[in-house]
Amino acid sequence: MSTNKADRRETILGGVIELLATRGMEGVTHRAVDELVGLPQGSTTYYFPKKTSLLVAASQYLAALLERECDELQVGFADKAATQGLEAAIAYVADELVAYADDERHLFLARVELTLASARREDLAGVGEQLTSAARRPIEFFVKLISNGQANVPIETCAGLIDGITLMYATGQAPKPTTDQVSAVLRAIL
């Protein structure tokens, strides 16, 4: 493992996200992070002395990951729309959102854990808004594009439906969402 401070910090924050997804908020301790990522005991405490600072940094790291994924989705969407048309681009977005439910399940669950904690804890105020904004940015982008910039498009409704479908699947309460299901949500708001 690199001894570079930035690499070690990123490793720690990645460990926090994994713990949030697998053990929930109560499973995130400095010792648990050190054990998970294979660092000597006390390493996480060195970088983040308090649990709040650890959780806030993890939320910022998670928001940055979500933003990066959004940028990649936007490039793919623009390419599909330009080369194959709007219907192909909508199908692409739906495919990507369905794949996200499996491939990035840990990011989704960590976001939900931090958002819920933000609603209950003053020391995490603003975390929920930051993560929700980062997660909904791609949906807002796509909906604005496919609606030709209509002002009255219910973006929050669409994002809420996608989040709900993903949450039900991620928690084992529903089957994996399908491309047709997600495409129907995107088209229904137009």
PDB file of N, CA and C in Angstrom, residues 135-188:
ATOM      1  N   ALA A 135     -26.369  12.921  -6.580  1.00  0.00           N
ATOM      2  CA  ALA A 135     -26.997  11.723  -7.145  1.00  0.00           C
ATOM      3  C   ALA A 135     -28.070  12.067  -8.171  1.00  0.00           C
ATOM      4  N   ARG A 136     -28.743  13.170  -7.980  1.00  0.00           N
ATOM      5  CA  ARG A 136     -29.841  13.527  -8.887  1.00  0.00           C
ATOM      6  C   ARG A 136     -29.385  14.326 -10.094  1.00  0.00           C
ATOM      7  N   ARG A 137     -28.165  14.802 -10.070  1.00  0.00           N
ATOM      8  CA  ARG A 137     -27.670  15.604 -11.181  1.00  0.00           C
ATOM      9  C   ARG A 137     -27.803  14.901 -12.527  1.00  0.00           C
ATOM     10  N   PRO A 138     -27.433  13.611 -12.648  1.00  0.00           N
ATOM     11  CA  PRO A 138     -27.580  12.992 -13.970  1.00  0.00           C
ATOM     12  C   PRO A 138     -29.031  12.881 -14.410  1.00  0.00           C
ATOM     13  N   ILE A 139     -29.924  12.593 -13.473  1.00  0.00           N
ATOM     14  CA  ILE A 139     -31.340  12.477 -13.827  1.00  0.00           C
ATOM     15  C   ILE A 139     -31.865  13.828 -14.290  1.00  0.00           C
ATOM     16  N   GLU A 140     -31.498  14.892 -13.583  1.00  0.00           N
ATOM     17  CA  GLU A 140     -31.913  16.238 -13.990  1.00  0.00           C
ATOM     18  C   GLU A 140     -31.394  16.559 -15.387  1.00  0.00           C
ATOM     19  N   PHE A 141     -30.154  16.228 -15.637  1.00  0.00           N
ATOM     20  CA  PHE A 141     -29.540  16.485 -16.939  1.00  0.00           C
ATOM     21  C   PHE A 141     -30.306  15.780 -18.058  1.00  0.00           C
ATOM     22  N   PHE A 142     -30.563  14.489 -17.872  1.00  0.00           N
ATOM     23  CA  PHE A 142     -31.234  13.717 -18.913  1.00  0.00           C
ATOM     24  C   PHE A 142     -32.667  14.175 -19.117  1.00  0.00           C
ATOM     25  N   VAL A 143     -33.364  14.422 -18.030  1.00  0.00           N
ATOM     26  CA  VAL A 143     -34.764  14.835 -18.135  1.00  0.00           C
ATOM     27  C   VAL A 143     -34.873  16.179 -18.850  1.00  0.00           C
ATOM     28  N   LYS A 144     -33.985  17.102 -18.533  1.00  0.00           N
ATOM     29  CA  LYS A 144     -34.010  18.400 -19.215  1.00  0.00           C
ATOM     30  C   LYS A 144     -33.747  18.236 -20.707  1.00  0.00           C
ATOM     31  N   LEU A 145     -32.824  17.356 -21.052  1.00  0.00           N
ATOM     32  CA  LEU A 145     -32.526  17.141 -22.471  1.00  0.00           C
ATOM     33  C   LEU A 145     -33.680  16.481 -23.214  1.00  0.00           C
ATOM     34  N   ILE A 146     -34.254  15.435 -22.632  1.00  0.00           N
ATOM     35  CA  ILE A 146     -35.297  14.719 -23.364  1.00  0.00           C
ATOM     36  C   ILE A 146     -36.633  15.450 -23.350  1.00  0.00           C
ATOM     37  N   SER A 147     -36.765  16.452 -22.476  1.00  0.00           N
ATOM     38  CA  SER A 147     -38.011  17.222 -22.430  1.00  0.00           C
ATOM     39  C   SER A 147     -37.906  18.516 -23.225  1.00  0.00           C
ATOM     40  N   ASN A 148     -36.815  18.672 -23.952  1.00  0.00           N
ATOM     41  CA  ASN A 148     -36.583  19.887 -24.739  1.00  0.00           C
ATOM     42  C   ASN A 148     -36.654  21.145 -23.893  1.00  0.00           C
ATOM     43  N   GLY A 149     -36.179  21.060 -22.663  1.00  0.00           N
ATOM     44  CA  GLY A 149     -36.097  22.220 -21.788  1.00  0.00           C
ATOM     45  C   GLY A 149     -37.409  22.716 -21.225  1.00  0.00           C
ATOM     46  N   GLN A 150     -38.462  21.902 -21.263  1.00  0.00           N
ATOM     47  CA  GLN A 150     -39.745  22.321 -20.695  1.00  0.00           C
ATOM     48  C   GLN A 150     -39.556  22.719 -19.230  1.00  0.00           C
ATOM     49  N   ALA A 151     -40.194  23.803 -18.838  1.00  0.00           N
ATOM     50  CA  ALA A 151     -40.013  24.323 -17.481  1.00  0.00           C
ATOM     51  C   ALA A 151     -40.795  23.540 -16.437  1.00  0.00           C
ATOM     52  N   ASN A 152     -41.873  22.898 -16.817  1.00  0.00           N
ATOM     53  CA  ASN A 152     -42.756  22.257 -15.837  1.00  0.00           C
ATOM     54  C   ASN A 152     -42.547  20.746 -15.711  1.00  0.00           C
ATOM     55  N   VAL A 153     -41.392  20.251 -16.088  1.00  0.00           N
ATOM     56  CA  VAL A 153     -41.114  18.816 -16.015  1.00  0.00           C
ATOM     57  C   VAL A 153     -40.827  18.443 -14.555  1.00  0.00           C
ATOM     58  N   PRO A 154     -41.513  17.437 -14.028  1.00  0.00           N
ATOM     59  CA  PRO A 154     -41.351  17.062 -12.612  1.00  0.00           C
ATOM     60  C   PRO A 154     -40.081  16.230 -12.365  1.00  0.00           C
ATOM     61  N   ILE A 155     -38.945  16.900 -12.378  1.00  0.00           N
ATOM     62  CA  ILE A 155     -37.665  16.218 -12.211  1.00  0.00           C
ATOM     63  C   ILE A 155     -37.591  15.525 -10.854  1.00  0.00           C
ATOM     64  N   GLU A 156     -38.058  16.186  -9.810  1.00  0.00           N
ATOM     65  CA  GLU A 156     -38.015  15.591  -8.468  1.00  0.00           C
ATOM     66  C   GLU A 156     -38.829  14.302  -8.412  1.00  0.00           C
ATOM     67  N   THR A 157     -39.951  14.287  -9.106  1.00  0.00           N
ATOM     68  CA  THR A 157     -40.777  13.078  -9.143  1.00  0.00           C
ATOM     69  C   THR A 157     -40.027  11.944  -9.829  1.00  0.00           C
ATOM     70  N   CYS A 158     -39.419  12.236 -10.951  1.00  0.00           N
ATOM     71  CA  CYS A 158     -38.655  11.223 -11.684  1.00  0.00           C
ATOM     72  C   CYS A 158     -37.501  10.704 -10.829  1.00  0.00           C
ATOM     73  N   ALA A 159     -36.742  11.613 -10.234  1.00  0.00           N
ATOM     74  CA  ALA A 159     -35.611  11.205  -9.397  1.00  0.00           C
ATOM     75  C   ALA A 159     -36.089  10.383  -8.205  1.00  0.00           C
ATOM     76  N   GLY A 160     -37.204  10.780  -7.618  1.00  0.00           N
ATOM     77  CA  GLY A 160     -37.758  10.027  -6.489  1.00  0.00           C
ATOM     78  C   GLY A 160     -38.184   8.626  -6.885  1.00  0.00           C
ATOM     79  N   LEU A 161     -38.790   8.504  -8.048  1.00  0.00           N
ATOM     80  CA  LEU A 161     -39.193   7.176  -8.529  1.00  0.00           C
ATOM     81  C   LEU A 161     -37.979   6.280  -8.790  1.00  0.00           C
ATOM     82  N   ILE A 162     -36.965   6.837  -9.425  1.00  0.00           N
ATOM     83  CA  ILE A 162     -35.744   6.064  -9.694  1.00  0.00           C
ATOM     84  C   ILE A 162     -35.086   5.657  -8.376  1.00  0.00           C
ATOM     85  N   ASP A 163     -34.986   6.599  -7.436  1.00  0.00           N
ATOM     86  CA  ASP A 163     -34.410   6.285  -6.121  1.00  0.00           C
ATOM     87  C   ASP A 163     -35.217   5.199  -5.414  1.00  0.00           C
ATOM     88  N   GLY A 164     -36.526   5.304  -5.471  1.00  0.00           N
ATOM     89  CA  GLY A 164     -37.378   4.316  -4.806  1.00  0.00           C
ATOM     90  C   GLY A 164     -37.229   2.929  -5.398  1.00  0.00           C
ATOM     91  N   ILE A 165     -37.203   2.852  -6.712  1.00  0.00           N
ATOM     92  CA  ILE A 165     -37.018   1.568  -7.390  1.00  0.00           C
ATOM     93  C   ILE A 165     -35.663   0.965  -7.001  1.00  0.00           C
ATOM     94  N   THR A 166     -34.638   1.808  -6.994  1.00  0.00           N
ATOM     95  CA  THR A 166     -33.291   1.336  -6.650  1.00  0.00           C
ATOM     96  C   THR A 166     -33.214   0.909  -5.191  1.00  0.00           C
ATOM     97  N   LEU A 167     -33.834   1.674  -4.307  1.00  0.00           N
ATOM     98  CA  LEU A 167     -33.827   1.337  -2.878  1.00  0.00           C
ATOM     99  C   LEU A 167     -34.511  -0.002  -2.626  1.00  0.00           C
ATOM    100  N   MET A 168     -35.644  -0.212  -3.250  1.00  0.00           N
ATOM    101  CA  MET A 168     -36.360  -1.478  -3.063  1.00  0.00           C
ATOM    102  C   MET A 168     -35.495  -2.659  -3.508  1.00  0.00           C
ATOM    103  N   TYR A 169     -34.798  -2.504  -4.622  1.00  0.00           N
ATOM    104  CA  TYR A 169     -33.931  -3.580  -5.100  1.00  0.00           C
ATOM    105  C   TYR A 169     -32.709  -3.752  -4.190  1.00  0.00           C
ATOM    106  N   ALA A 170     -32.068  -2.642  -3.836  1.00  0.00           N
ATOM    107  CA  ALA A 170     -30.841  -2.705  -3.029  1.00  0.00           C
ATOM    108  C   ALA A 170     -31.074  -3.319  -1.656  1.00  0.00           C
ATOM    109  N   THR A 171     -32.290  -3.206  -1.152  1.00  0.00           N
ATOM    110  CA  THR A 171     -32.606  -3.764   0.168  1.00  0.00           C
ATOM    111  C   THR A 171     -33.314  -5.110   0.080  1.00  0.00           C
ATOM    112  N   GLY A 172     -33.408  -5.665  -1.117  1.00  0.00           N
ATOM    113  CA  GLY A 172     -33.994  -6.990  -1.287  1.00  0.00           C
ATOM    114  C   GLY A 172     -35.510  -7.023  -1.226  1.00  0.00           C
ATOM    115  N   GLN A 173     -36.152  -5.884  -1.404  1.00  0.00           N
ATOM    116  CA  GLN A 173     -37.610  -5.801  -1.316  1.00  0.00           C
ATOM    117  C   GLN A 173     -38.311  -5.910  -2.665  1.00  0.00           C
ATOM    118  N   ALA A 174     -37.534  -5.903  -3.737  1.00  0.00           N
ATOM    119  CA  ALA A 174     -38.123  -5.965  -5.082  1.00  0.00           C
ATOM    120  C   ALA A 174     -37.089  -6.563  -6.033  1.00  0.00           C
ATOM    121  N   PRO A 175     -37.556  -7.035  -7.186  1.00  0.00           N
ATOM    122  CA  PRO A 175     -36.603  -7.572  -8.163  1.00  0.00           C
ATOM    123  C   PRO A 175     -35.753  -6.455  -8.770  1.00  0.00           C
ATOM    124  N   LYS A 176     -34.722  -6.877  -9.459  1.00  0.00           N
ATOM    125  CA  LYS A 176     -33.846  -5.918 -10.125  1.00  0.00           C
ATOM    126  C   LYS A 176     -34.663  -5.091 -11.109  1.00  0.00           C
ATOM    127  N   PRO A 177     -34.459  -3.778 -11.112  1.00  0.00           N
ATOM    128  CA  PRO A 177     -35.186  -2.960 -12.085  1.00  0.00           C
ATOM    129  C   PRO A 177     -34.768  -3.342 -13.502  1.00  0.00           C
ATOM    130  N   THR A 178     -35.678  -3.137 -14.417  1.00  0.00           N
ATOM    131  CA  THR A 178     -35.390  -3.448 -15.816  1.00  0.00           C
ATOM    132  C   THR A 178     -35.193  -2.163 -16.601  1.00  0.00           C
ATOM    133  N   THR A 179     -34.558  -2.307 -17.743  1.00  0.00           N
ATOM    134  CA  THR A 179     -34.376  -1.162 -18.628  1.00  0.00           C
ATOM    135  C   THR A 179     -35.731  -0.596 -19.042  1.00  0.00           C
ATOM    136  N   ASP A 180     -36.688  -1.469 -19.335  1.00  0.00           N
ATOM    137  CA  ASP A 180     -38.026  -1.010 -19.721  1.00  0.00           C
ATOM    138  C   ASP A 180     -38.684  -0.219 -18.596  1.00  0.00           C
ATOM    139  N   GLN A 181     -38.525  -0.679 -17.364  1.00  0.00           N
ATOM    140  CA  GLN A 181     -39.118   0.003 -16.213  1.00  0.00           C
ATOM    141  C   GLN A 181     -38.533   1.414 -16.056  1.00  0.00           C
ATOM    142  N   VAL A 182     -37.219   1.525 -16.123  1.00  0.00           N
ATOM    143  CA  VAL A 182     -36.575   2.828 -15.967  1.00  0.00           C
ATOM    144  C   VAL A 182     -36.899   3.725 -17.154  1.00  0.00           C
ATOM    145  N   SER A 183     -36.904   3.169 -18.358  1.00  0.00           N
ATOM    146  CA  SER A 183     -37.276   3.956 -19.544  1.00  0.00           C
ATOM    147  C   SER A 183     -38.699   4.485 -19.415  1.00  0.00           C
ATOM    148  N   ALA A 184     -39.597   3.668 -18.880  1.00  0.00           N
ATOM    149  CA  ALA A 184     -40.992   4.092 -18.694  1.00  0.00           C
ATOM    150  C   ALA A 184     -41.073   5.266 -17.731  1.00  0.00           C
ATOM    151  N   VAL A 185     -40.285   5.239 -16.673  1.00  0.00           N
ATOM    152  CA  VAL A 185     -40.274   6.362 -15.724  1.00  0.00           C
ATOM    153  C   VAL A 185     -39.783   7.618 -16.427  1.00  0.00           C
ATOM    154  N   LEU A 186     -38.705   7.498 -17.181  1.00  0.00           N
ATOM    155  CA  LEU A 186     -38.165   8.666 -17.882  1.00  0.00           C
ATOM    156  C   LEU A 186     -39.159   9.222 -18.894  1.00  0.00           C
ATOM    157  N   ARG A 187     -39.819   8.343 -19.629  1.00  0.00           N
ATOM    158  CA  ARG A 187     -40.770   8.800 -20.646  1.00  0.00           C
ATOM    159  C   ARG A 187     -42.070   9.327 -20.032  1.00  0.00           C
ATOM    160  N   ALA A 188     -42.456   8.785 -18.891  1.00  0.00           N
ATOM    161  CA  ALA A 188     -43.734   9.152 -18.269  1.00  0.00           C
ATOM    162  C   ALA A 188     -43.793  10.615 -17.862  1.00  0.00           C
TER     163      ALA A 188
END
